[in-house]
Short mmCIF file of C-alpha atoms in Angstrom, two decimals:
data_model
loop_
_atom_site.label_atom_id
_atom_site.label_comp_id
_atom_site.label_asym_id
_atom_site.label_seq_id
_atom_site.Cartn_x
_atom_site.Cartn_y
_atom_site.Cartn_z
CA MET D 233 0.16 0.06 -0.10
CA GLU D 234 1.37 3.63 -0.97
CA THR D 235 1.20 6.22 1.22
CA LEU D 236 0.94 9.83 0.48
CA PRO D 237 4.52 11.56 0.07
CA PRO D 238 4.86 13.98 2.67
CA GLU D 239 4.36 17.38 0.50
CA GLN D 240 1.11 16.22 -0.44
CA LEU D 241 -0.01 15.19 2.94
CA GLU D 242 1.04 18.56 4.13
CA LEU D 243 -1.18 20.57 1.60
CA LEU D 244 -4.06 18.63 2.51
CA LYS D 245 -3.55 19.51 6.60
CA MET D 246 -3.27 23.03 5.52
CA SER D 247 -6.35 22.94 3.52
CA PHE D 248 -8.44 21.35 5.85
CA TYR D 249 -6.93 21.88 9.22
CA LYS D 250 -5.77 25.70 8.84
CA GLU D 251 -8.42 26.74 6.25
CA ALA D 252 -5.57 28.52 4.24
CA SER D 253 -6.44 29.51 0.84
CA HIS D 254 -4.67 27.91 -2.09
CA SER D 255 -2.93 30.89 -2.99
CA ALA D 256 -1.89 31.68 0.69
CA ILE D 257 -0.85 27.90 1.10
CA ALA D 258 1.46 28.55 -2.14
CA ALA D 259 3.27 31.49 -0.64
CA GLU D 260 3.52 29.90 2.66
CA LEU D 261 5.45 27.04 0.79
CA GLY D 262 7.18 29.01 -1.79
CA LEU D 263 5.34 27.17 -4.51
CA PRO D 264 3.63 28.03 -7.74
CA MET D 265 0.04 27.76 -7.73
CA GLY D 266 0.51 25.37 -10.60
CA THR D 267 2.23 22.95 -8.46
CA VAL D 268 -0.24 23.08 -5.43
CA LYS D 269 -2.97 22.75 -7.72
CA SER D 270 -1.32 19.34 -9.23
CA ARG D 271 -0.41 18.01 -5.56
CA ILE D 272 -3.98 18.41 -4.75
CA ARG D 273 -4.97 16.38 -7.70
CA LEU D 274 -2.47 13.93 -7.15
CA ALA D 275 -3.28 13.61 -3.21
CA PHE D 276 -6.92 12.58 -3.96
CA ALA D 277 -6.19 10.57 -6.82
CA LYS D 278 -3.93 8.28 -4.49
CA LEU D 279 -6.61 8.60 -1.97
CA ARG D 280 -9.62 7.15 -4.20
CA ALA D 281 -6.99 4.84 -5.67
CA ALA D 282 -6.69 3.43 -2.11
CA LEU D 283 -10.50 3.47 -1.42
CA GLU D 284 -11.31 1.48 -4.49
CA GLN D 285 -8.70 -1.00 -3.92
CA ARG D 286 -10.31 -1.74 -0.18
CA ALA D 287 -13.81 -1.50 -1.36
CA MET P 67 -33.73 14.77 -19.12
CA THR P 68 -31.00 12.97 -18.22
CA VAL P 69 -27.69 14.89 -17.86
CA GLN P 70 -24.73 13.49 -18.72
CA VAL P 71 -22.09 15.93 -17.23
CA GLN P 72 -18.36 15.43 -18.87
CA HIS P 73 -16.88 18.27 -17.57
CA HIS P 74 -16.40 17.96 -13.87
CA ILE P 75 -15.18 20.67 -10.78
CA SER P 76 -11.47 20.29 -10.55
CA ASP P 77 -10.25 18.90 -7.05
CA GLU P 78 -8.40 21.83 -6.21
CA LEU P 79 -11.70 23.62 -6.62
CA LEU P 80 -13.74 20.99 -4.92
CA LEU P 81 -11.59 21.53 -2.25
CA ALA P 82 -11.86 24.76 -1.62
CA TYR P 83 -15.51 24.43 -1.68
CA ALA P 84 -15.34 21.76 1.02
CA THR P 85 -13.10 23.76 3.07
CA GLY P 86 -15.37 26.92 2.93
CA GLU P 87 -12.66 29.02 1.38
CA LEU P 88 -14.80 30.00 -1.90
CA ALA P 89 -16.50 33.27 -2.26
CA GLU P 90 -20.04 33.30 -2.59
CA GLY P 91 -20.06 33.70 -6.67
CA TRP P 92 -17.61 30.92 -6.96
CA SER P 93 -19.56 28.61 -4.90
CA LEU P 94 -22.56 29.42 -6.51
CA ALA P 95 -21.22 28.15 -9.68
CA VAL P 96 -20.21 24.95 -7.76
CA ALA P 97 -22.84 24.08 -5.76
CA THR P 98 -25.46 24.40 -9.06
CA HIS P 99 -22.98 22.09 -10.74
CA LEU P 100 -23.18 19.85 -7.71
CA ALA P 101 -27.07 19.78 -8.31
CA LEU P 102 -26.64 18.46 -11.94
CA CYS P 103 -23.65 15.84 -11.06
CA PRO P 104 -24.02 13.28 -8.51
CA SER P 105 -20.71 12.25 -9.25
CA CYS P 106 -19.35 15.36 -8.28
CA ARG P 107 -21.72 15.14 -5.39
CA ASN P 108 -19.96 11.84 -4.71
CA ARG P 109 -16.38 13.21 -4.91
CA LEU P 110 -17.61 16.17 -2.62
CA SER P 111 -18.69 13.76 0.29
CA PHE P 112 -15.24 11.68 -0.09
CA MET P 113 -13.25 15.02 0.37
CA GLU P 114 -15.23 16.01 3.22
CA HIS P 115 -14.97 12.39 4.92
CA ALA P 116 -11.18 12.44 4.23
CA GLY P 117 -11.18 16.23 5.98
CA GLY P 118 -13.52 14.64 9.02
CA GLU P 119 -10.62 12.02 9.32
CA MET P 120 -7.77 14.43 9.09
CA LEU P 121 -9.02 16.43 11.86
CA GLU P 122 -9.83 13.61 13.88
CA LEU P 123 -6.35 12.61 13.87
CA ALA P 124 -4.99 16.07 14.39
CA THR P 125 -7.26 16.04 17.71
CA GLN P 126 -5.77 12.44 18.51
CA GLU P 127 -2.20 13.57 18.24
CA THR P 128 -2.48 16.48 20.63
CA THR P 129 -4.86 14.59 23.26
CA ALA P 130 -3.11 10.99 23.28
CA GLU P 131 0.64 10.33 22.23
CA THR P 132 -0.39 8.78 18.95
CA PRO P 133 3.19 7.90 17.01
CA ALA P 134 3.75 10.69 14.45
CA GLY P 135 3.37 8.22 11.40
CA SER P 136 -0.36 7.35 11.81
CA TRP P 137 -1.31 8.51 8.06
CA ASP P 138 -1.30 4.54 7.99
CA ASP P 139 -4.18 4.97 10.80
CA MET P 140 -6.09 7.49 8.73
CA LYS P 141 -6.31 5.58 5.58
CA ALA P 142 -7.07 2.77 7.58
CA LYS P 143 -10.12 4.31 9.29
CA ILE P 144 -11.05 5.93 5.92
CA SER P 145 -11.11 2.23 4.09
CA ALA P 146 -12.46 0.66 7.18
CA SER P 147 -15.54 2.64 7.28
CA GLU P 148 -18.50 2.13 5.20
CA PRO P 149 -18.22 2.49 1.58
CA LEU P 150 -19.16 5.94 -0.04
CA LYS P 151 -22.62 5.14 -1.11
CA LYS P 152 -23.44 5.41 -4.58
CA PRO P 153 -25.78 8.41 -5.15
CA GLU P 154 -29.16 7.73 -5.32
CA VAL P 155 -30.50 8.46 -8.57
CA LYS P 156 -33.72 9.75 -7.86
CA THR P 157 -36.17 10.15 -10.67
CA ALA P 158 -37.64 13.72 -10.43
CA PRO P 159 -41.46 13.72 -10.00
CA THR P 160 -43.24 14.03 -13.35
CA GLN P 161 -43.58 17.68 -14.05
CA THR P 162 -44.50 19.25 -17.48
CA HIS P 163 -41.57 21.63 -17.48
CA PRO P 164 -38.82 20.68 -15.40
CA PRO P 165 -37.10 23.83 -14.31
CA VAL P 166 -33.84 24.78 -16.54
CA LEU P 167 -32.18 26.33 -13.35
CA PRO P 168 -31.45 24.23 -10.44
CA GLU P 169 -31.55 25.50 -6.97
CA PRO P 170 -29.61 27.25 -5.76
CA LEU P 171 -29.27 29.43 -8.33
CA ARG P 172 -32.91 29.46 -8.96
CA SER P 173 -33.37 31.18 -5.79
CA TYR P 174 -30.66 33.86 -6.82
CA LEU P 175 -32.63 35.03 -9.80
CA GLY P 176 -36.11 34.63 -8.18
CA ALA P 177 -37.71 32.78 -11.12
CA ASP P 178 -36.66 29.90 -14.09
CA VAL P 179 -35.52 31.50 -17.51
CA GLY P 180 -39.21 32.05 -18.69
CA GLN P 181 -39.89 34.56 -16.57
CA LEU P 182 -36.39 36.45 -16.45
CA LYS P 183 -36.09 39.88 -17.60
CA TRP P 184 -32.99 39.78 -19.90
CA LYS P 185 -30.86 42.67 -20.66
CA ALA P 186 -29.56 43.10 -24.27
CA LEU P 187 -25.98 42.74 -24.68
CA GLY P 188 -25.90 43.43 -28.37
CA ARG P 189 -25.03 41.02 -31.06
CA GLY P 190 -28.36 39.17 -30.01
CA ALA P 191 -26.77 38.16 -26.51
CA TYR P 192 -28.42 38.80 -23.29
CA HIS P 193 -27.51 38.89 -19.71
CA ILE P 194 -28.92 39.18 -16.25
CA PRO P 195 -26.35 39.98 -13.63
CA ILE P 196 -26.80 38.10 -10.48
CA LYS P 197 -26.08 40.18 -7.11
CA THR P 198 -23.92 38.64 -4.64
CA ALA P 199 -22.39 39.53 -1.03
CA ASP P 200 -18.64 38.74 -1.54
CA GLY P 201 -17.75 41.86 -3.56
CA GLN P 202 -14.93 39.91 -5.20
CA THR P 203 -17.21 38.11 -7.89
CA GLN P 204 -19.08 39.11 -10.93
CA VAL P 205 -21.88 36.52 -11.34
CA ARG P 206 -24.27 36.98 -14.39
CA LEU P 207 -26.34 34.44 -16.59
CA LEU P 208 -25.99 34.72 -20.08
CA LYS P 209 -27.94 33.88 -23.11
CA ILE P 210 -25.75 33.52 -26.51
CA PRO P 211 -28.01 32.92 -29.68
CA ALA P 212 -27.54 29.85 -31.38
CA GLY P 213 -24.44 29.49 -33.41
CA LYS P 214 -22.92 32.86 -32.29
CA PRO P 215 -19.74 33.52 -30.45
CA VAL P 216 -19.13 35.07 -26.77
CA PRO P 217 -16.88 38.01 -27.78
CA GLU P 218 -13.46 36.50 -27.56
CA HIS P 219 -11.51 37.45 -24.27
CA SER P 220 -9.02 36.25 -22.00
CA HIS P 221 -9.05 36.72 -18.15
CA GLY P 222 -7.99 38.57 -15.18
CA GLY P 223 -8.41 35.66 -13.07
CA ARG P 224 -10.69 32.68 -12.99
CA GLU P 225 -13.74 32.28 -15.20
CA LEU P 226 -16.32 29.51 -14.39
CA THR P 227 -18.72 28.74 -16.85
CA LEU P 228 -21.77 26.41 -16.13
CA VAL P 229 -24.22 25.50 -19.31
CA LEU P 230 -27.67 25.16 -18.21
CA LYS P 231 -29.47 24.97 -21.50
CA GLY P 232 -28.19 24.46 -25.01
CA ALA P 233 -24.43 23.96 -25.46
CA PHE P 234 -21.29 25.89 -26.60
CA THR P 235 -17.96 24.96 -28.24
CA ASP P 236 -14.69 26.06 -27.30
CA GLY P 237 -11.71 24.58 -29.25
CA ALA P 238 -11.96 21.00 -29.35
CA SER P 239 -14.59 20.78 -26.36
CA VAL P 240 -18.34 20.87 -26.48
CA PHE P 241 -19.95 21.99 -23.17
CA LYS P 242 -23.33 20.87 -22.47
CA ARG P 243 -26.17 21.31 -19.79
CA GLY P 244 -24.27 20.42 -16.48
CA ASP P 245 -20.86 21.06 -17.56
CA LEU P 246 -18.42 23.50 -15.98
CA GLU P 247 -15.67 25.37 -17.52
CA GLU P 248 -12.78 26.28 -15.44
CA ALA P 249 -10.61 28.99 -17.22
CA ASP P 250 -7.74 30.83 -16.03
CA GLU P 251 -5.92 34.14 -16.94
CA SER P 252 -3.58 31.68 -19.35
CA LEU P 253 -6.65 30.92 -21.53
CA THR P 254 -7.90 33.22 -24.34
CA HIS P 255 -10.72 31.04 -25.56
CA GLN P 256 -13.69 31.65 -28.06
CA PRO P 257 -16.77 29.92 -26.83
CA VAL P 258 -19.32 29.62 -29.38
CA ALA P 259 -22.94 28.40 -28.96
CA THR P 260 -23.93 25.22 -31.11
CA PRO P 261 -26.28 25.99 -33.84
CA GLU P 262 -29.23 23.77 -32.37
CA GLU P 263 -30.59 26.30 -29.53
CA ASP P 264 -29.83 29.60 -27.58
CA CYS P 265 -27.15 28.64 -24.92
CA ILE P 266 -28.05 29.57 -21.31
CA CYS P 267 -25.08 29.71 -18.98
CA LEU P 268 -23.67 31.00 -15.45
CA ALA P 269 -20.66 32.82 -15.70
CA VAL P 270 -18.55 33.97 -12.75
CA THR P 271 -15.57 35.81 -13.01
CA ASP P 272 -12.97 37.62 -10.38
CA ALA P 273 -12.42 40.52 -12.72
CA PRO P 274 -14.10 42.45 -15.32
CA LEU P 275 -13.09 40.82 -18.56
CA LYS P 276 -10.55 41.75 -20.88
CA PHE P 277 -11.89 42.28 -24.32
CA GLN P 278 -8.98 42.04 -27.16
CA SER P 279 -11.17 44.58 -29.15
CA ARG P 280 -10.52 48.05 -28.28
CA LEU P 281 -14.23 49.13 -28.79
CA LEU P 282 -15.69 46.42 -26.74
CA ARG P 283 -13.26 47.44 -23.88
CA ILE P 284 -14.92 50.92 -24.26
CA LEU P 285 -18.33 49.92 -24.23
CA GLN P 286 -17.56 47.67 -21.57
CA PRO P 287 -18.50 50.08 -18.56
CA ILE P 288 -21.79 51.07 -20.45
CA LEU P 289 -22.69 47.48 -21.29
CA GLY P 290 -21.89 46.31 -17.85
CA ILE P 291 -19.56 43.72 -18.35
#
């Protein structure tokens, strides 16, 4: 079973936990918006895949 | 009418909606798409579920001495909890005229499309500005005549377009009822209504549109676009 890479987990934590906007996250982590968006997509793709494997 | 939605909400937009971060105008477009799209409702419920588990995990970490690497625990919990139910496809009660505008959009306009007072935009196009309290977005219902283009424009920021009736094409893609197009400043596009019928769509932007035609830019404040 794969685990989420730390950078993707960090993003989701910031989104859900701190309710930070994606532009605020991008600024805080010093990342371009495109990178933030693609990490979010990757993270949910992995989570969905993990769920489907178990289901 | 069966809705076969092809163009969905992106993960990042849906996540922003789920975490309550979106301004009202964007939320209206997302919520109206959700009303037409069972699969995105399912995705939203998955995200909320994941968010709930994450908060629970964070609470555990602060109260009990859970090992830091409890990401696996969280995933196990998500997987072990009841599988997401397939959304129930409810058969709408038989209506002679099913509404074109789903909620929550219909309440913003106060009526369905038949009873609306459209304002002429020129070139056969019409619109109705929709007021929101967020002060950051510009929201309106657009009616583009069959076969006609929306004037070419790029954006100062994000633009969401949700088709409610008819269809438009934008390059290779066709957007029909329920489809959501997400555009940003990098995209100069030329949506064209398909020839069969007028296209009605909800358009949300976060900055006044930048038209490439100088005449349209001059007329923009007058036309209120």
